[in-house]
Short mmCIF file of C-alpha atoms and ligand atoms in Angstrom, two decimals:
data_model
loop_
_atom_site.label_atom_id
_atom_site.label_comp_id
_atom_site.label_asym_id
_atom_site.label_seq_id
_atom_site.Cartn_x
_atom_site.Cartn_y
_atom_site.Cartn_z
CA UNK A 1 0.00 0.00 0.00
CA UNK A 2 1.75 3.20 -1.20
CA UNK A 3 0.86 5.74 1.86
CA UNK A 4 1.60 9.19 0.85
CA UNK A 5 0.87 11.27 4.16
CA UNK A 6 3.18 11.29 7.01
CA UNK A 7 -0.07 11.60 9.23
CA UNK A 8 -0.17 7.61 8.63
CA UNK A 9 2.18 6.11 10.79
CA UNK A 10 3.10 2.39 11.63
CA UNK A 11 5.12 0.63 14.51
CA UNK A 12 6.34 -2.62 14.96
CA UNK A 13 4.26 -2.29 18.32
CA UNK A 14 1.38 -1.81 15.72
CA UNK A 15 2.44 -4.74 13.53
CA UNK A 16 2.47 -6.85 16.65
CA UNK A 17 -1.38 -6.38 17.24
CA UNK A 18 -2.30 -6.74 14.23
CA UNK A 19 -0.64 -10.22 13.84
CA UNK A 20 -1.94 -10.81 17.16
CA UNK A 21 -5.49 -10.31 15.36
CA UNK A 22 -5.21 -12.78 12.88
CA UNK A 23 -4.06 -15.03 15.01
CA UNK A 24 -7.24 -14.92 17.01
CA UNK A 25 -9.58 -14.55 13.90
CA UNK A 26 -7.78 -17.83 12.90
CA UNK A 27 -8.45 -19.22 16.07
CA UNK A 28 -12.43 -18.26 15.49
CA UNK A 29 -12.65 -20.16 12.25
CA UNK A 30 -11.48 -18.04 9.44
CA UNK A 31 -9.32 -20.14 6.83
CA UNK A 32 -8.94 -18.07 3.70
CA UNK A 33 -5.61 -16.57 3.95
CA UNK A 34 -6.10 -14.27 1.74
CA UNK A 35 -8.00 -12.49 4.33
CA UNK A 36 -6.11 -13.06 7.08
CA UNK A 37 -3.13 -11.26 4.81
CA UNK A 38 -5.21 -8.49 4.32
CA UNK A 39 -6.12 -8.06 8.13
CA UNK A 40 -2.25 -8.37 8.65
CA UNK A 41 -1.56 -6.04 6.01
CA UNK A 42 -4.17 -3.44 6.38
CA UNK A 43 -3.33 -1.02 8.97
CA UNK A 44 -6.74 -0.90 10.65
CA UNK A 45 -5.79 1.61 12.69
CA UNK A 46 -5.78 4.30 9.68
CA UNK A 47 -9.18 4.12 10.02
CA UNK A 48 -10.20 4.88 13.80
CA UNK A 49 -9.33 8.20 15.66
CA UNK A 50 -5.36 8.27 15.89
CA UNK A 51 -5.67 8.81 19.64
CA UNK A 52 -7.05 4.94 19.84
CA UNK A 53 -4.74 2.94 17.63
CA UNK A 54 -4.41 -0.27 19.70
CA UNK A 55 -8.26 -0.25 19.91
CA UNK A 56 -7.77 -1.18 16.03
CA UNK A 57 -6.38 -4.44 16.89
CA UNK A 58 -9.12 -5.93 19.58
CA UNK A 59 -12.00 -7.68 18.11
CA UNK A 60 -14.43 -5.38 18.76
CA UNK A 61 -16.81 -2.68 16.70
CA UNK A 62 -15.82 0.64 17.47
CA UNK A 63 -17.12 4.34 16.86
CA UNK A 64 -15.92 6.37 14.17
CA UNK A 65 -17.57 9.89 12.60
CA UNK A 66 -21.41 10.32 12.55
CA UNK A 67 -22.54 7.73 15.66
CA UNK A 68 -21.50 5.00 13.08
CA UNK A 69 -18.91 2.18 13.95
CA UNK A 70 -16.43 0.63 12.27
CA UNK A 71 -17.45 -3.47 12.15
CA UNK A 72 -15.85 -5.79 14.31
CA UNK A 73 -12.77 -7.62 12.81
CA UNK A 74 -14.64 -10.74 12.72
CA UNK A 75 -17.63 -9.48 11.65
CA UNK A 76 -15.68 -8.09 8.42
CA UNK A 77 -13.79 -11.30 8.14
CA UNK A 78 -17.39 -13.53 7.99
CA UNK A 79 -18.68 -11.33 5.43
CA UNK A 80 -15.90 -11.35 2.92
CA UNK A 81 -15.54 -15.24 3.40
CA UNK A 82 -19.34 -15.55 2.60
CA UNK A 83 -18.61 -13.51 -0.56
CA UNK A 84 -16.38 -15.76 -1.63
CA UNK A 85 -14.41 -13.25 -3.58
CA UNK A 86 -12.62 -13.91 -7.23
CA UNK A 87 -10.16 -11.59 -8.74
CA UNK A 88 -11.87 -8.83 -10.83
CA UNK A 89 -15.37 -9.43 -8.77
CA UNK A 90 -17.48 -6.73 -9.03
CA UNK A 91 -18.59 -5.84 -5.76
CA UNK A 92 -21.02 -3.36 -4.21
CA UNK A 93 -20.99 -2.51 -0.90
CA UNK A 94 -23.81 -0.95 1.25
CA UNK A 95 -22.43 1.33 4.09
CA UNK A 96 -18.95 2.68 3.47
CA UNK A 97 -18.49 3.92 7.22
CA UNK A 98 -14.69 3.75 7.60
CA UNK A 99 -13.62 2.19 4.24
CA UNK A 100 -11.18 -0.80 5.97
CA UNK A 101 -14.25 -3.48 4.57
CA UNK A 102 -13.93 -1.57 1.23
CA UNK A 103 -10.27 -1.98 1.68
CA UNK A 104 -10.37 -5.73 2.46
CA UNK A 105 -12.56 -6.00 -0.64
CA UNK A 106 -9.61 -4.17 -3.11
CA UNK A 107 -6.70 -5.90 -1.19
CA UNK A 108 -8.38 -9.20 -2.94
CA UNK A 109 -8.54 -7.36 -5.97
CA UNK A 110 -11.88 -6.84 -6.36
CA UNK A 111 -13.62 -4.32 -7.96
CA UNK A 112 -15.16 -2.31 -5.56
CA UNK A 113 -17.98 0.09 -5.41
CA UNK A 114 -19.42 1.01 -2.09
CA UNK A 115 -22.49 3.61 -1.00
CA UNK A 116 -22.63 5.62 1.92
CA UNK A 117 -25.91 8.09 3.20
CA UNK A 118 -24.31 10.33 5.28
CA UNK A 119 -22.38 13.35 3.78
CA UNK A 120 -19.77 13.72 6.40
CA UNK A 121 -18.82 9.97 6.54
CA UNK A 122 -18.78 9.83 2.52
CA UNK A 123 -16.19 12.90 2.19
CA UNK A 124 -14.26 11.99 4.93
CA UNK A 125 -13.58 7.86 3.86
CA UNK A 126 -13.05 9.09 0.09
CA UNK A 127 -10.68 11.35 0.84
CA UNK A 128 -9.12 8.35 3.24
CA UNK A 129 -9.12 5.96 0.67
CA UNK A 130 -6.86 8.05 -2.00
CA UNK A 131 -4.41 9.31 0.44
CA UNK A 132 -4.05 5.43 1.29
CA UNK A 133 -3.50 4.51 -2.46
CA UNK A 134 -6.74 3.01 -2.46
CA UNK A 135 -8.32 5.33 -5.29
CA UNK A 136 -9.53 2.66 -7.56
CA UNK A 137 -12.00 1.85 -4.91
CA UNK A 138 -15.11 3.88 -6.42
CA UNK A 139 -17.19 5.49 -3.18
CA UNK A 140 -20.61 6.72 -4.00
CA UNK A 141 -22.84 9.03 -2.35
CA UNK A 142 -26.31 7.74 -2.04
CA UNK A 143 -29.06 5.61 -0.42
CA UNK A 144 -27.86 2.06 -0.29
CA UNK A 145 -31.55 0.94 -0.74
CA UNK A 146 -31.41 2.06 -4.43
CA UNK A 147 -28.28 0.06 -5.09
CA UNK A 148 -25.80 1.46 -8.06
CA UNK A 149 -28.00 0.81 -11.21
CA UNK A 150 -25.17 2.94 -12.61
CA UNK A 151 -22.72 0.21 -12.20
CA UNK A 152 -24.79 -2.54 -11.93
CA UNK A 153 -25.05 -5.67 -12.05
CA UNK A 154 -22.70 -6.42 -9.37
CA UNK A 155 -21.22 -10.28 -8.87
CA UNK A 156 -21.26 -9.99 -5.25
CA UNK A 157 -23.30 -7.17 -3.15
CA UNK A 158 -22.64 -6.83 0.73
CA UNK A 159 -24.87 -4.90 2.86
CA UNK A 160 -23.03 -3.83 6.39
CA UNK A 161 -25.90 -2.30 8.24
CA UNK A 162 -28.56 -3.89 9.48
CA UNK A 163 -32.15 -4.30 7.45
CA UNK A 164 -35.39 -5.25 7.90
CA UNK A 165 -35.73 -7.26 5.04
CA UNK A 166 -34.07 -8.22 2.18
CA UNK A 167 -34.55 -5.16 -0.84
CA UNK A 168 -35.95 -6.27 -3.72
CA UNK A 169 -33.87 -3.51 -5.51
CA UNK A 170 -30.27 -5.09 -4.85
CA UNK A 171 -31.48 -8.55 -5.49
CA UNK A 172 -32.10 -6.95 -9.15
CA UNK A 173 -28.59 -5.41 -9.98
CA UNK A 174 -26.97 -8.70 -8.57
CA UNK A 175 -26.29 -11.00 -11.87
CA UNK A 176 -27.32 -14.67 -11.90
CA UNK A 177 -24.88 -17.14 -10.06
CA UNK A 178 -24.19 -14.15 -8.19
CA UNK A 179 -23.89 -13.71 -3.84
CA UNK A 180 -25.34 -11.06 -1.61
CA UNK A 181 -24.70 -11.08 2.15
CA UNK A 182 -27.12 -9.38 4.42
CA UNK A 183 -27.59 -8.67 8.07
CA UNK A 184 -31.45 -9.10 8.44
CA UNK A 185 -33.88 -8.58 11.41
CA UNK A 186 -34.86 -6.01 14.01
CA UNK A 187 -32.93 -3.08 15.58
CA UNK A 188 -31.61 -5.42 18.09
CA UNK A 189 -29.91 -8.17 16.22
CA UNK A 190 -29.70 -9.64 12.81
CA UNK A 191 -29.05 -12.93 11.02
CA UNK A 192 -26.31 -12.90 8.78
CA UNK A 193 -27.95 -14.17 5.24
CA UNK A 194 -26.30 -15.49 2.27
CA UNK A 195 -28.20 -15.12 -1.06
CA UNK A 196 -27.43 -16.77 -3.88
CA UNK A 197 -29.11 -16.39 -7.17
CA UNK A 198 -28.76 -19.21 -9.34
CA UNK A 199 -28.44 -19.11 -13.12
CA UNK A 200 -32.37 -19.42 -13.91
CA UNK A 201 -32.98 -16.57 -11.35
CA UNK A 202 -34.09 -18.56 -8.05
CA UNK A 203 -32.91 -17.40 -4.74
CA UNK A 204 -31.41 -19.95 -2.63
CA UNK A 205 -30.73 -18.75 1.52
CA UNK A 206 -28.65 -19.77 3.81
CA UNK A 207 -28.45 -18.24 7.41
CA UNK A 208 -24.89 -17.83 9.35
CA UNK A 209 -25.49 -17.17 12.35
CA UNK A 210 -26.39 -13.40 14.66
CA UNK A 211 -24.82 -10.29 14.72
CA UNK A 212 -25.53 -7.01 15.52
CA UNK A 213 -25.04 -3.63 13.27
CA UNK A 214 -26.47 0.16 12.77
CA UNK A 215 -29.27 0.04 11.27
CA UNK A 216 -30.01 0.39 7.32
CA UNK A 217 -31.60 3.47 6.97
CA UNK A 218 -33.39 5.32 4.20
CA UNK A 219 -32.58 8.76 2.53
CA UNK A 220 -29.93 10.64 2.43
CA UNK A 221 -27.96 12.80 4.98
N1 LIG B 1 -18.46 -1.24 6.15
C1 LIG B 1 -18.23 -0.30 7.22
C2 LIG B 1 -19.20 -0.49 8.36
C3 LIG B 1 -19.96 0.75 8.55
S1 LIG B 1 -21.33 0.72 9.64
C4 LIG B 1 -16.79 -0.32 7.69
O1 LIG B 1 -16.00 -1.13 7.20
O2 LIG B 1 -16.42 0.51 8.52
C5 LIG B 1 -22.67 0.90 8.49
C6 LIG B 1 -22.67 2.12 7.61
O3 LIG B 1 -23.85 2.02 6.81
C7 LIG B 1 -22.76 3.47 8.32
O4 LIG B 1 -21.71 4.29 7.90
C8 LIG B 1 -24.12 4.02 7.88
O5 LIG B 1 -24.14 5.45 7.75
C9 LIG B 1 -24.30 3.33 6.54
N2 LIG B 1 -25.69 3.27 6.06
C10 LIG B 1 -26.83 3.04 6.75
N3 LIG B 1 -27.90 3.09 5.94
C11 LIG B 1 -27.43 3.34 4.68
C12 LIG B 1 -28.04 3.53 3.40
N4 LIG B 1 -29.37 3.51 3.20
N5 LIG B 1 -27.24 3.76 2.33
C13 LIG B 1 -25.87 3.82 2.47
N6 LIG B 1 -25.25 3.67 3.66
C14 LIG B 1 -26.01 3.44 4.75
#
């Protein structure tokens, strides 16, 4: 990762967490190292308030700008697995918040494309995202619930906020034999669901488990 701004620093300290991290996400199940390289490669910390670095490396959500959080290491790493993520994927992500999912998305050389409502949060990860060398990751400003019909259709589609049901919307720009993974339930807490359609259209679900995110909202702000 080319990091142009002295802002951006590392440690070895730093580098010790993080391999910590993976260590313990490998410990909870996740296989695919091409994941765990990019949690040990991504400086999560980038992405958090500089005065809470080391928070970056516990497996835990945490806030960032605009009451929204930054998803729990594992949480990120359960996602992108359920993706199951081929070079040159295009991918559409619901919820930019920080950009590090985006990030994991690009460091496995996907195509990414990712939608953010609020204003603040949008300008602030875009501007993130170049001065990390991560520019080809395209960050929109919009409603998620309207997808990118711009763009679409997407091979994979992940929404990281929680919904109430599954929008019929996104399920329409995601191409046959193609995967969308989506927190769905109340406020409270969500099942993880993995939708896949199949060639002739048909929507087979599978369910992986409870989590808990911000909710997906509607409209802008
Ligand atoms: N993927 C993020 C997690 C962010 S939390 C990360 O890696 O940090 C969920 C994000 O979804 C929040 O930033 C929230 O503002 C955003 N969000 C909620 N409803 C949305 C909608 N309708 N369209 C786009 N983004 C939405």
């Amino acid at each position: 990762m080319a990091i142009m701004n002295n802002e951006f620093k590392d440690s070895y300290q730093l580098k010790g967490l993080r391999q910590k991290l993976v260590n313990e996400l490998r410990q909870k199940g996740i296989t695919d190292e091409r994941i765990l390289n990019a949690f040990r490669d991504i400086p999560r910390h980038f992405f958090i308030d500089k005065a809470f670095a080391e928070w970056a490396y516990k497996d835990v959500a945490f806030p960032i700008e605009a009451d929204q959080t930054i998803s729990q290491p594992y949480t990120v790493a359960i996602q992108t697995s359920l993706l199951d993520i081929h070079k040159g994927d295009r991918v559409l992500e619901i919820g930019t918040g920080s950009g590090f999912q985006a990030c994991v998305l690009s460091y496995m050389k996907a195509k990414v494309y990712t939608i953010e409502r609020q204003a603040k949060l949008f300008e602030h990860t875009s501007r993130l995202l170049k001065e990390l060398g991560y520019g080809n990751i395209r960050t929109l400003y919009g409603d998620g619930y309207e997808g990118a019909p711009r763009f679409a259709p997407f091979d994979k589609i992940l929404v990281t906020a929680g919904a109430t049901e599954i929008p019929q919307k996104l399920l329409d720009q995601l191409k046959p034999g193609g995967i969308m993974v989506i927190p769905v339930g109340t406020d409270d807490i969500q099942k993880m669901l993995k939708i896949i359609k199949k060639e002739d259209g048909t929507l087979v679900k599978e369910v992986h488990g409870n989590f808990r995110f911000v909710p997906f909202v509607h409209g802008l702000k």
